[in-house]
Amino acid sequence: MLDIDPVQETATLHKILVTVPAMTLMGRENAPGLLNGTTPISADQARALAAGQNTWYRILTDPITGAYLPVTAETYQPTAQMRLQLRLRHPLCAAPGCTRPTVLAAEDDHLIEYDHEDPGSGGPTSLWNLHRLCWLHHKQKTAGQTDPTRDVEDTSCREPVETTWTIDGDVATRTRADHDLLTPIIAKTLAATWQSHERLHEEAVHLREEEQATPPADRVAQERRSIVRRFFLPPRTDPPPKRSETWDEPPPF
């Protein structure tokens, strides 16, 4: 184990993270998977990789915003599930403008420093107070060259986490964590489909009530007229249009 305070990491740091939408795993959609949060892979390849594993991790996302839902923790050391979600939120270093992948040479870091002497007065070990930084930007943050902050009201993480960065005390910028782009689209499609189903169901119930309110003799007569119109009456044809005197004239264009 290497001491990479303030967050301890497991000995099995080097892992490949493959994220696959649930509908793709079920074979209902062909949305691509993601390799380490940055490289898209085909649906067939994602399903083949998932089929070769003994354990899958279920990651829940907000159906409206696509934000990865948080996993709470009260200890200093983040849980394996929290590290997994940090990998999803920060496939690249969380520092603004940095493109270093966090699969290697990166560390989980508290925005509000954890107080080892008095944990209650320091920053909590929660997904709201954590991000993933490359070693270089972690050193810069520890040295006070950068100061990331987050809104206190946003501790639920129902929206994609946004961070305000103050660099060298003068420059300020804002970053937004990665989130699932497919979830809001799927949620809207499912909501629209459900509304259509409810509308058709209400129409069917209303039609059934009208049929039940109609006397049996009238219902039989209506069914007979419908059958006669469908199978025995000749199809209705519209009369040909009247010949216009201007037909023989050339068109105006």
PDB file of C-alpha atoms in Angstrom:
ATOM      1  CA  MET A   1       0.000   0.000   0.000  1.00  0.00           C
ATOM      2  CA  LEU A   2       1.240   3.464  -0.896  1.00  0.00           C
ATOM      3  CA  ASP A   3       0.428   6.389   1.362  1.00  0.00           C
ATOM      4  CA  ILE A   4      -1.415   8.784  -0.950  1.00  0.00           C
ATOM      5  CA  ASP A   5      -3.142  10.839   1.722  1.00  0.00           C
ATOM      6  CA  PRO A   6      -5.822  12.140   2.047  1.00  0.00           C
ATOM      7  CA  VAL A   7      -7.616   9.166   0.435  1.00  0.00           C
ATOM      8  CA  GLN A   8      -6.382   5.591   0.666  1.00  0.00           C
ATOM      9  CA  GLU A   9      -6.556   3.424  -2.450  1.00  0.00           C
ATOM     10  CA  THR A  10      -6.698  -0.340  -2.722  1.00  0.00           C
ATOM     11  CA  ALA A  11      -3.859  -2.482  -4.042  1.00  0.00           C
ATOM     12  CA  THR A  12      -5.960  -3.350  -7.128  1.00  0.00           C
ATOM     13  CA  LEU A  13      -5.894   0.176  -8.490  1.00  0.00           C
ATOM     14  CA  HIS A  14      -5.446  -0.746 -12.146  1.00  0.00           C
ATOM     15  CA  LYS A  15      -8.859  -1.783 -13.440  1.00  0.00           C
ATOM     16  CA  ILE A  16     -10.646  -1.366 -16.753  1.00  0.00           C
ATOM     17  CA  LEU A  17     -14.119   0.092 -16.288  1.00  0.00           C
ATOM     18  CA  VAL A  18     -16.710  -0.843 -18.926  1.00  0.00           C
ATOM     19  CA  THR A  19     -20.083   0.903 -18.635  1.00  0.00           C
ATOM     20  CA  VAL A  20     -22.994  -0.652 -20.530  1.00  0.00           C
ATOM     21  CA  PRO A  21     -26.606   0.658 -20.601  1.00  0.00           C
ATOM     22  CA  ALA A  22     -29.074  -1.824 -19.135  1.00  0.00           C
ATOM     23  CA  MET A  23     -31.214  -1.846 -22.300  1.00  0.00           C
ATOM     24  CA  THR A  24     -28.111  -2.762 -24.313  1.00  0.00           C
ATOM     25  CA  LEU A  25     -27.365  -5.677 -21.982  1.00  0.00           C
ATOM     26  CA  MET A  26     -30.957  -6.883 -22.416  1.00  0.00           C
ATOM     27  CA  GLY A  27     -30.614  -6.765 -26.195  1.00  0.00           C
ATOM     28  CA  ARG A  28     -33.454  -4.238 -26.522  1.00  0.00           C
ATOM     29  CA  GLU A  29     -31.204  -1.380 -27.659  1.00  0.00           C
ATOM     30  CA  ASN A  30     -27.839  -1.043 -29.375  1.00  0.00           C
ATOM     31  CA  ALA A  31     -26.556   2.041 -27.569  1.00  0.00           C
ATOM     32  CA  PRO A  32     -22.754   1.877 -27.253  1.00  0.00           C
ATOM     33  CA  GLY A  33     -20.840   1.137 -24.070  1.00  0.00           C
ATOM     34  CA  LEU A  34     -17.966   3.211 -22.720  1.00  0.00           C
ATOM     35  CA  LEU A  35     -14.431   2.075 -21.942  1.00  0.00           C
ATOM     36  CA  ASN A  36     -13.067   3.966 -18.914  1.00  0.00           C
ATOM     37  CA  GLY A  37     -15.698   6.640 -19.491  1.00  0.00           C
ATOM     38  CA  THR A  38     -14.037   8.013 -22.639  1.00  0.00           C
ATOM     39  CA  THR A  39     -13.904   5.464 -25.480  1.00  0.00           C
ATOM     40  CA  PRO A  40     -17.184   4.192 -27.024  1.00  0.00           C
ATOM     41  CA  ILE A  41     -17.429   0.506 -27.910  1.00  0.00           C
ATOM     42  CA  SER A  42     -20.071  -1.276 -29.958  1.00  0.00           C
ATOM     43  CA  ALA A  43     -23.097  -2.864 -28.311  1.00  0.00           C
ATOM     44  CA  ASP A  44     -22.027  -6.377 -29.386  1.00  0.00           C
ATOM     45  CA  GLN A  45     -18.555  -5.910 -27.920  1.00  0.00           C
ATOM     46  CA  ALA A  46     -19.987  -4.481 -24.685  1.00  0.00           C
ATOM     47  CA  ARG A  47     -22.337  -7.458 -24.298  1.00  0.00           C
ATOM     48  CA  ALA A  48     -19.490  -9.883 -25.002  1.00  0.00           C
ATOM     49  CA  LEU A  49     -17.301  -8.257 -22.331  1.00  0.00           C
ATOM     50  CA  ALA A  50     -20.151  -8.303 -19.811  1.00  0.00           C
ATOM     51  CA  ALA A  51     -20.917 -11.971 -20.536  1.00  0.00           C
ATOM     52  CA  GLY A  52     -17.359 -12.920 -19.614  1.00  0.00           C
ATOM     53  CA  GLN A  53     -17.554 -11.453 -16.100  1.00  0.00           C
ATOM     54  CA  ASN A  54     -18.850 -13.074 -12.922  1.00  0.00           C
ATOM     55  CA  THR A  55     -19.875  -9.804 -11.250  1.00  0.00           C
ATOM     56  CA  TRP A  56     -21.715  -6.768 -12.579  1.00  0.00           C
ATOM     57  CA  TYR A  57     -22.114  -3.488 -10.688  1.00  0.00           C
ATOM     58  CA  ARG A  58     -25.444  -1.724 -11.024  1.00  0.00           C
ATOM     59  CA  ILE A  59     -25.069   2.048 -11.351  1.00  0.00           C
ATOM     60  CA  LEU A  60     -28.265   4.077 -10.926  1.00  0.00           C
ATOM     61  CA  THR A  61     -28.708   7.437 -12.642  1.00  0.00           C
ATOM     62  CA  ASP A  62     -31.221  10.212 -12.225  1.00  0.00           C
ATOM     63  CA  PRO A  63     -33.947   9.727 -14.892  1.00  0.00           C
ATOM     64  CA  ILE A  64     -34.131  13.447 -15.678  1.00  0.00           C
ATOM     65  CA  THR A  65     -30.554  14.696 -15.539  1.00  0.00           C
ATOM     66  CA  GLY A  66     -28.543  11.482 -15.967  1.00  0.00           C
ATOM     67  CA  ALA A  67     -26.438  12.270 -12.879  1.00  0.00           C
ATOM     68  CA  TYR A  68     -24.895   9.234 -11.194  1.00  0.00           C
ATOM     69  CA  LEU A  69     -26.793   8.786  -7.934  1.00  0.00           C
ATOM     70  CA  PRO A  70     -24.562   9.045  -4.850  1.00  0.00           C
ATOM     71  CA  VAL A  71     -23.570   6.337  -2.391  1.00  0.00           C
ATOM     72  CA  THR A  72     -23.243   7.654   1.143  1.00  0.00           C
ATOM     73  CA  ALA A  73     -20.358   6.871   3.505  1.00  0.00           C
ATOM     74  CA  GLU A  74     -19.427   7.996   7.010  1.00  0.00           C
ATOM     75  CA  THR A  75     -15.836   6.784   7.057  1.00  0.00           C
ATOM     76  CA  TYR A  76     -12.686   8.533   5.894  1.00  0.00           C
ATOM     77  CA  GLN A  77     -11.800   5.886   3.328  1.00  0.00           C
ATOM     78  CA  PRO A  78     -14.229   5.843   0.382  1.00  0.00           C
ATOM     79  CA  THR A  79     -15.943   2.553  -0.299  1.00  0.00           C
ATOM     80  CA  ALA A  80     -15.335   0.553  -3.459  1.00  0.00           C
ATOM     81  CA  GLN A  81     -18.751   1.659  -4.743  1.00  0.00           C
ATOM     82  CA  MET A  82     -17.858   5.313  -4.176  1.00  0.00           C
ATOM     83  CA  ARG A  83     -14.562   4.915  -6.034  1.00  0.00           C
ATOM     84  CA  LEU A  84     -16.452   3.302  -8.890  1.00  0.00           C
ATOM     85  CA  GLN A  85     -18.814   6.269  -9.111  1.00  0.00           C
ATOM     86  CA  LEU A  86     -15.898   8.694  -8.947  1.00  0.00           C
ATOM     87  CA  ARG A  87     -14.374   6.860 -11.899  1.00  0.00           C
ATOM     88  CA  LEU A  88     -17.663   7.332 -13.755  1.00  0.00           C
ATOM     89  CA  ARG A  89     -17.940  11.019 -12.869  1.00  0.00           C
ATOM     90  CA  HIS A  90     -14.291  11.810 -13.558  1.00  0.00           C
ATOM     91  CA  PRO A  91     -12.846   9.633 -16.340  1.00  0.00           C
ATOM     92  CA  LEU A  92     -10.460  12.551 -16.827  1.00  0.00           C
ATOM     93  CA  CYS A  93      -8.826  14.683 -14.153  1.00  0.00           C
ATOM     94  CA  ALA A  94     -11.433  16.950 -12.551  1.00  0.00           C
ATOM     95  CA  ALA A  95      -9.169  20.005 -12.817  1.00  0.00           C
ATOM     96  CA  PRO A  96     -10.323  22.422 -15.545  1.00  0.00           C
ATOM     97  CA  GLY A  97      -8.583  21.857 -18.852  1.00  0.00           C
ATOM     98  CA  CYS A  98      -6.761  18.677 -17.794  1.00  0.00           C
ATOM     99  CA  THR A  99      -7.108  15.692 -20.135  1.00  0.00           C
ATOM    100  CA  ARG A 100      -5.171  13.086 -18.121  1.00  0.00           C
ATOM    101  CA  PRO A 101      -7.220   9.855 -17.730  1.00  0.00           C
ATOM    102  CA  THR A 102      -7.889   8.966 -14.099  1.00  0.00           C
ATOM    103  CA  VAL A 103      -7.534   5.227 -14.659  1.00  0.00           C
ATOM    104  CA  LEU A 104      -3.806   5.702 -13.903  1.00  0.00           C
ATOM    105  CA  ALA A 105      -1.756   8.200 -11.889  1.00  0.00           C
ATOM    106  CA  ALA A 106      -4.804   9.754 -10.177  1.00  0.00           C
ATOM    107  CA  GLU A 107      -6.108  10.047  -6.616  1.00  0.00           C
ATOM    108  CA  ASP A 108      -9.445  10.584  -4.907  1.00  0.00           C
ATOM    109  CA  ASP A 109      -9.422  13.897  -3.058  1.00  0.00           C
ATOM    110  CA  HIS A 110     -11.602  15.761  -0.549  1.00  0.00           C
ATOM    111  CA  LEU A 111     -12.595  19.267  -1.672  1.00  0.00           C
ATOM    112  CA  ILE A 112     -13.097  20.286   1.981  1.00  0.00           C
ATOM    113  CA  GLU A 113     -10.126  18.737   3.777  1.00  0.00           C
ATOM    114  CA  TYR A 114     -10.800  15.804   6.052  1.00  0.00           C
ATOM    115  CA  ASP A 115      -9.865  16.476   9.694  1.00  0.00           C
ATOM    116  CA  HIS A 116      -8.162  13.392  11.118  1.00  0.00           C
ATOM    117  CA  GLU A 117      -8.159  14.834  14.646  1.00  0.00           C
ATOM    118  CA  ASP A 118     -11.800  15.933  14.627  1.00  0.00           C
ATOM    119  CA  PRO A 119     -13.704  14.258  11.735  1.00  0.00           C
ATOM    120  CA  GLY A 120     -16.912  16.073  12.637  1.00  0.00           C
ATOM    121  CA  SER A 121     -15.423  19.483  11.893  1.00  0.00           C
ATOM    122  CA  GLY A 122     -13.761  18.546   8.596  1.00  0.00           C
ATOM    123  CA  GLY A 123     -15.092  17.699   5.191  1.00  0.00           C
ATOM    124  CA  PRO A 124     -17.198  14.510   4.929  1.00  0.00           C
ATOM    125  CA  THR A 125     -16.229  11.471   2.911  1.00  0.00           C
ATOM    126  CA  SER A 126     -19.163  11.742   0.517  1.00  0.00           C
ATOM    127  CA  LEU A 127     -19.507  11.893  -3.227  1.00  0.00           C
ATOM    128  CA  TRP A 128     -20.503  15.540  -2.917  1.00  0.00           C
ATOM    129  CA  ASN A 129     -17.129  16.317  -1.273  1.00  0.00           C
ATOM    130  CA  LEU A 130     -14.943  14.067  -3.446  1.00  0.00           C
ATOM    131  CA  HIS A 131     -13.428  14.288  -6.885  1.00  0.00           C
ATOM    132  CA  ARG A 132     -10.610  12.586  -8.753  1.00  0.00           C
ATOM    133  CA  LEU A 133      -7.394  14.438  -9.611  1.00  0.00           C
ATOM    134  CA  CYS A 134      -4.209  13.540 -11.405  1.00  0.00           C
ATOM    135  CA  TRP A 135      -1.092  13.631  -9.237  1.00  0.00           C
ATOM    136  CA  LEU A 136       0.056  17.006 -10.605  1.00  0.00           C
ATOM    137  CA  HIS A 137      -3.209  18.840  -9.883  1.00  0.00           C
ATOM    138  CA  HIS A 138      -3.529  17.078  -6.541  1.00  0.00           C
ATOM    139  CA  LYS A 139      -0.158  18.544  -5.547  1.00  0.00           C
ATOM    140  CA  GLN A 140      -1.232  21.983  -6.777  1.00  0.00           C
ATOM    141  CA  LYS A 141      -4.424  21.813  -4.713  1.00  0.00           C
ATOM    142  CA  THR A 142      -2.506  20.703  -1.613  1.00  0.00           C
ATOM    143  CA  ALA A 143      -0.089  23.621  -2.131  1.00  0.00           C
ATOM    144  CA  GLY A 144      -3.026  26.060  -2.299  1.00  0.00           C
ATOM    145  CA  GLN A 145      -2.519  27.013  -5.929  1.00  0.00           C
ATOM    146  CA  THR A 146      -6.072  25.914  -6.758  1.00  0.00           C
ATOM    147  CA  ASP A 147      -9.172  26.049  -4.567  1.00  0.00           C
ATOM    148  CA  PRO A 148     -12.210  24.003  -5.718  1.00  0.00           C
ATOM    149  CA  THR A 149     -15.583  24.606  -4.045  1.00  0.00           C
ATOM    150  CA  ARG A 150     -19.128  23.297  -4.481  1.00  0.00           C
ATOM    151  CA  ASP A 151     -22.543  24.623  -3.570  1.00  0.00           C
ATOM    152  CA  VAL A 152     -23.618  23.433  -0.128  1.00  0.00           C
ATOM    153  CA  GLU A 153     -27.230  23.078  -1.289  1.00  0.00           C
ATOM    154  CA  ASP A 154     -26.212  20.485  -3.904  1.00  0.00           C
ATOM    155  CA  THR A 155     -25.284  17.694  -1.472  1.00  0.00           C
ATOM    156  CA  SER A 156     -27.951  15.355  -2.911  1.00  0.00           C
ATOM    157  CA  CYS A 157     -26.041  15.107  -6.232  1.00  0.00           C
ATOM    158  CA  ARG A 158     -29.317  14.785  -8.138  1.00  0.00           C
ATOM    159  CA  GLU A 159     -27.827  17.099 -10.748  1.00  0.00           C
ATOM    160  CA  PRO A 160     -24.413  16.564 -12.380  1.00  0.00           C
ATOM    161  CA  VAL A 161     -21.898  17.909  -9.869  1.00  0.00           C
ATOM    162  CA  GLU A 162     -20.513  21.363 -10.680  1.00  0.00           C
ATOM    163  CA  THR A 163     -17.297  22.732  -9.172  1.00  0.00           C
ATOM    164  CA  THR A 164     -16.036  26.310  -9.011  1.00  0.00           C
ATOM    165  CA  TRP A 165     -12.248  26.591  -9.295  1.00  0.00           C
ATOM    166  CA  THR A 166     -10.199  29.557  -8.115  1.00  0.00           C
ATOM    167  CA  ILE A 167      -6.700  29.430  -9.631  1.00  0.00           C
ATOM    168  CA  ASP A 168      -3.875  31.440  -8.045  1.00  0.00           C
ATOM    169  CA  GLY A 169      -6.490  33.487  -6.199  1.00  0.00           C
ATOM    170  CA  ASP A 170      -7.504  35.412  -9.338  1.00  0.00           C
ATOM    171  CA  VAL A 171      -8.849  33.228 -12.142  1.00  0.00           C
ATOM    172  CA  ALA A 172     -12.235  31.552 -11.577  1.00  0.00           C
ATOM    173  CA  THR A 173     -13.867  28.909 -13.751  1.00  0.00           C
ATOM    174  CA  ARG A 174     -16.529  26.258 -13.400  1.00  0.00           C
ATOM    175  CA  THR A 175     -16.518  22.584 -14.401  1.00  0.00           C
ATOM    176  CA  ARG A 176     -19.244  19.955 -14.616  1.00  0.00           C
ATOM    177  CA  ALA A 177     -18.789  16.256 -13.881  1.00  0.00           C
ATOM    178  CA  ASP A 178     -19.543  13.627 -16.503  1.00  0.00           C
ATOM    179  CA  HIS A 179     -23.019  12.073 -16.504  1.00  0.00           C
ATOM    180  CA  ASP A 180     -25.042   9.551 -18.456  1.00  0.00           C
ATOM    181  CA  LEU A 181     -26.428  11.103 -21.641  1.00  0.00           C
ATOM    182  CA  LEU A 182     -28.791   8.244 -22.556  1.00  0.00           C
ATOM    183  CA  THR A 183     -30.847   8.119 -19.359  1.00  0.00           C
ATOM    184  CA  PRO A 184     -32.828  11.368 -19.935  1.00  0.00           C
ATOM    185  CA  ILE A 185     -33.648  10.303 -23.505  1.00  0.00           C
ATOM    186  CA  ILE A 186     -34.808   6.836 -22.423  1.00  0.00           C
ATOM    187  CA  ALA A 187     -36.829   8.305 -19.540  1.00  0.00           C
ATOM    188  CA  LYS A 188     -38.622  10.746 -21.879  1.00  0.00           C
ATOM    189  CA  THR A 189     -39.368   7.934 -24.347  1.00  0.00           C
ATOM    190  CA  LEU A 190     -40.765   5.703 -21.597  1.00  0.00           C
ATOM    191  CA  ALA A 191     -42.853   8.589 -20.212  1.00  0.00           C
ATOM    192  CA  ALA A 192     -44.298   9.377 -23.646  1.00  0.00           C
ATOM    193  CA  THR A 193     -45.064   5.695 -24.258  1.00  0.00           C
ATOM    194  CA  TRP A 194     -46.798   5.398 -20.887  1.00  0.00           C
ATOM    195  CA  GLN A 195     -48.907   8.500 -21.536  1.00  0.00           C
ATOM    196  CA  SER A 196     -49.949   7.072 -24.915  1.00  0.00           C
ATOM    197  CA  HIS A 197     -50.842   3.769 -23.229  1.00  0.00           C
ATOM    198  CA  GLU A 198     -52.946   5.556 -20.589  1.00  0.00           C
ATOM    199  CA  ARG A 199     -54.757   7.576 -23.270  1.00  0.00           C
ATOM    200  CA  LEU A 200     -55.570   4.470 -25.336  1.00  0.00           C
ATOM    201  CA  HIS A 201     -56.673   2.657 -22.171  1.00  0.00           C
ATOM    202  CA  GLU A 202     -59.037   5.482 -21.241  1.00  0.00           C
ATOM    203  CA  GLU A 203     -60.478   5.484 -24.756  1.00  0.00           C
ATOM    204  CA  ALA A 204     -60.979   1.702 -24.614  1.00  0.00           C
ATOM    205  CA  VAL A 205     -62.681   1.962 -21.212  1.00  0.00           C
ATOM    206  CA  HIS A 206     -64.948   4.759 -22.486  1.00  0.00           C
ATOM    207  CA  LEU A 207     -65.860   2.750 -25.592  1.00  0.00           C
ATOM    208  CA  ARG A 208     -66.589  -0.287 -23.446  1.00  0.00           C
ATOM    209  CA  GLU A 209     -68.855   1.753 -21.180  1.00  0.00           C
ATOM    210  CA  GLU A 210     -70.754   3.093 -24.199  1.00  0.00           C
ATOM    211  CA  GLU A 211     -71.163  -0.433 -25.552  1.00  0.00           C
ATOM    212  CA  GLN A 212     -72.458  -1.686 -22.219  1.00  0.00           C
ATOM    213  CA  ALA A 213     -74.910   1.234 -22.020  1.00  0.00           C
ATOM    214  CA  THR A 214     -76.279   0.437 -25.478  1.00  0.00           C
ATOM    215  CA  PRO A 215     -79.216  -2.047 -25.509  1.00  0.00           C
ATOM    216  CA  PRO A 216     -78.251  -5.498 -26.851  1.00  0.00           C
ATOM    217  CA  ALA A 217     -80.595  -5.203 -29.818  1.00  0.00           C
ATOM    218  CA  ASP A 218     -79.028  -1.889 -30.862  1.00  0.00           C
ATOM    219  CA  ARG A 219     -75.524  -3.353 -30.530  1.00  0.00           C
ATOM    220  CA  VAL A 220     -76.479  -6.276 -32.764  1.00  0.00           C
ATOM    221  CA  ALA A 221     -77.971  -3.922 -35.335  1.00  0.00           C
ATOM    222  CA  GLN A 222     -74.822  -1.756 -35.319  1.00  0.00           C
ATOM    223  CA  GLU A 223     -72.587  -4.802 -35.798  1.00  0.00           C
ATOM    224  CA  ARG A 224     -74.762  -6.017 -38.717  1.00  0.00           C
ATOM    225  CA  ARG A 225     -74.612  -2.607 -40.409  1.00  0.00           C
ATOM    226  CA  SER A 226     -70.845  -2.526 -39.960  1.00  0.00           C
ATOM    227  CA  ILE A 227     -70.481  -5.985 -41.519  1.00  0.00           C
ATOM    228  CA  VAL A 228     -72.722  -5.064 -44.449  1.00  0.00           C
ATOM    229  CA  ARG A 229     -70.791  -1.868 -45.106  1.00  0.00           C
ATOM    230  CA  ARG A 230     -67.468  -3.704 -44.914  1.00  0.00           C
ATOM    231  CA  PHE A 231     -68.187  -6.784 -47.046  1.00  0.00           C
ATOM    232  CA  PHE A 232     -71.295  -6.281 -49.193  1.00  0.00           C
ATOM    233  CA  LEU A 233     -71.551  -2.656 -50.232  1.00  0.00           C
ATOM    234  CA  PRO A 234     -69.477  -1.584 -53.253  1.00  0.00           C
ATOM    235  CA  PRO A 235     -66.584   0.722 -52.422  1.00  0.00           C
ATOM    236  CA  ARG A 236     -67.355   4.388 -52.659  1.00  0.00           C
ATOM    237  CA  THR A 237     -65.691   6.172 -55.537  1.00  0.00           C
ATOM    238  CA  ASP A 238     -65.622   9.887 -56.050  1.00  0.00           C
ATOM    239  CA  PRO A 239     -66.827  11.190 -59.416  1.00  0.00           C
ATOM    240  CA  PRO A 240     -64.125  12.321 -61.808  1.00  0.00           C
ATOM    241  CA  PRO A 241     -63.445  16.033 -61.752  1.00  0.00           C
ATOM    242  CA  LYS A 242     -65.175  18.150 -64.358  1.00  0.00           C
ATOM    243  CA  ARG A 243     -63.174  19.031 -67.413  1.00  0.00           C
ATOM    244  CA  SER A 244     -61.971  22.563 -67.236  1.00  0.00           C
ATOM    245  CA  GLU A 245     -61.778  24.818 -70.255  1.00  0.00           C
ATOM    246  CA  THR A 246     -58.229  25.699 -69.279  1.00  0.00           C
ATOM    247  CA  TRP A 247     -56.958  22.085 -69.331  1.00  0.00           C
ATOM    248  CA  ASP A 248     -55.760  22.396 -72.893  1.00  0.00           C
ATOM    249  CA  GLU A 249     -53.825  25.537 -72.063  1.00  0.00           C
ATOM    250  CA  PRO A 250     -50.172  25.240 -71.085  1.00  0.00           C
ATOM    251  CA  PRO A 251     -49.402  25.547 -67.384  1.00  0.00           C
ATOM    252  CA  PRO A 252     -48.424  29.019 -66.143  1.00  0.00           C
ATOM    253  CA  PHE A 253     -44.897  27.874 -65.207  1.00  0.00           C
TER     254      PHE A 253
END
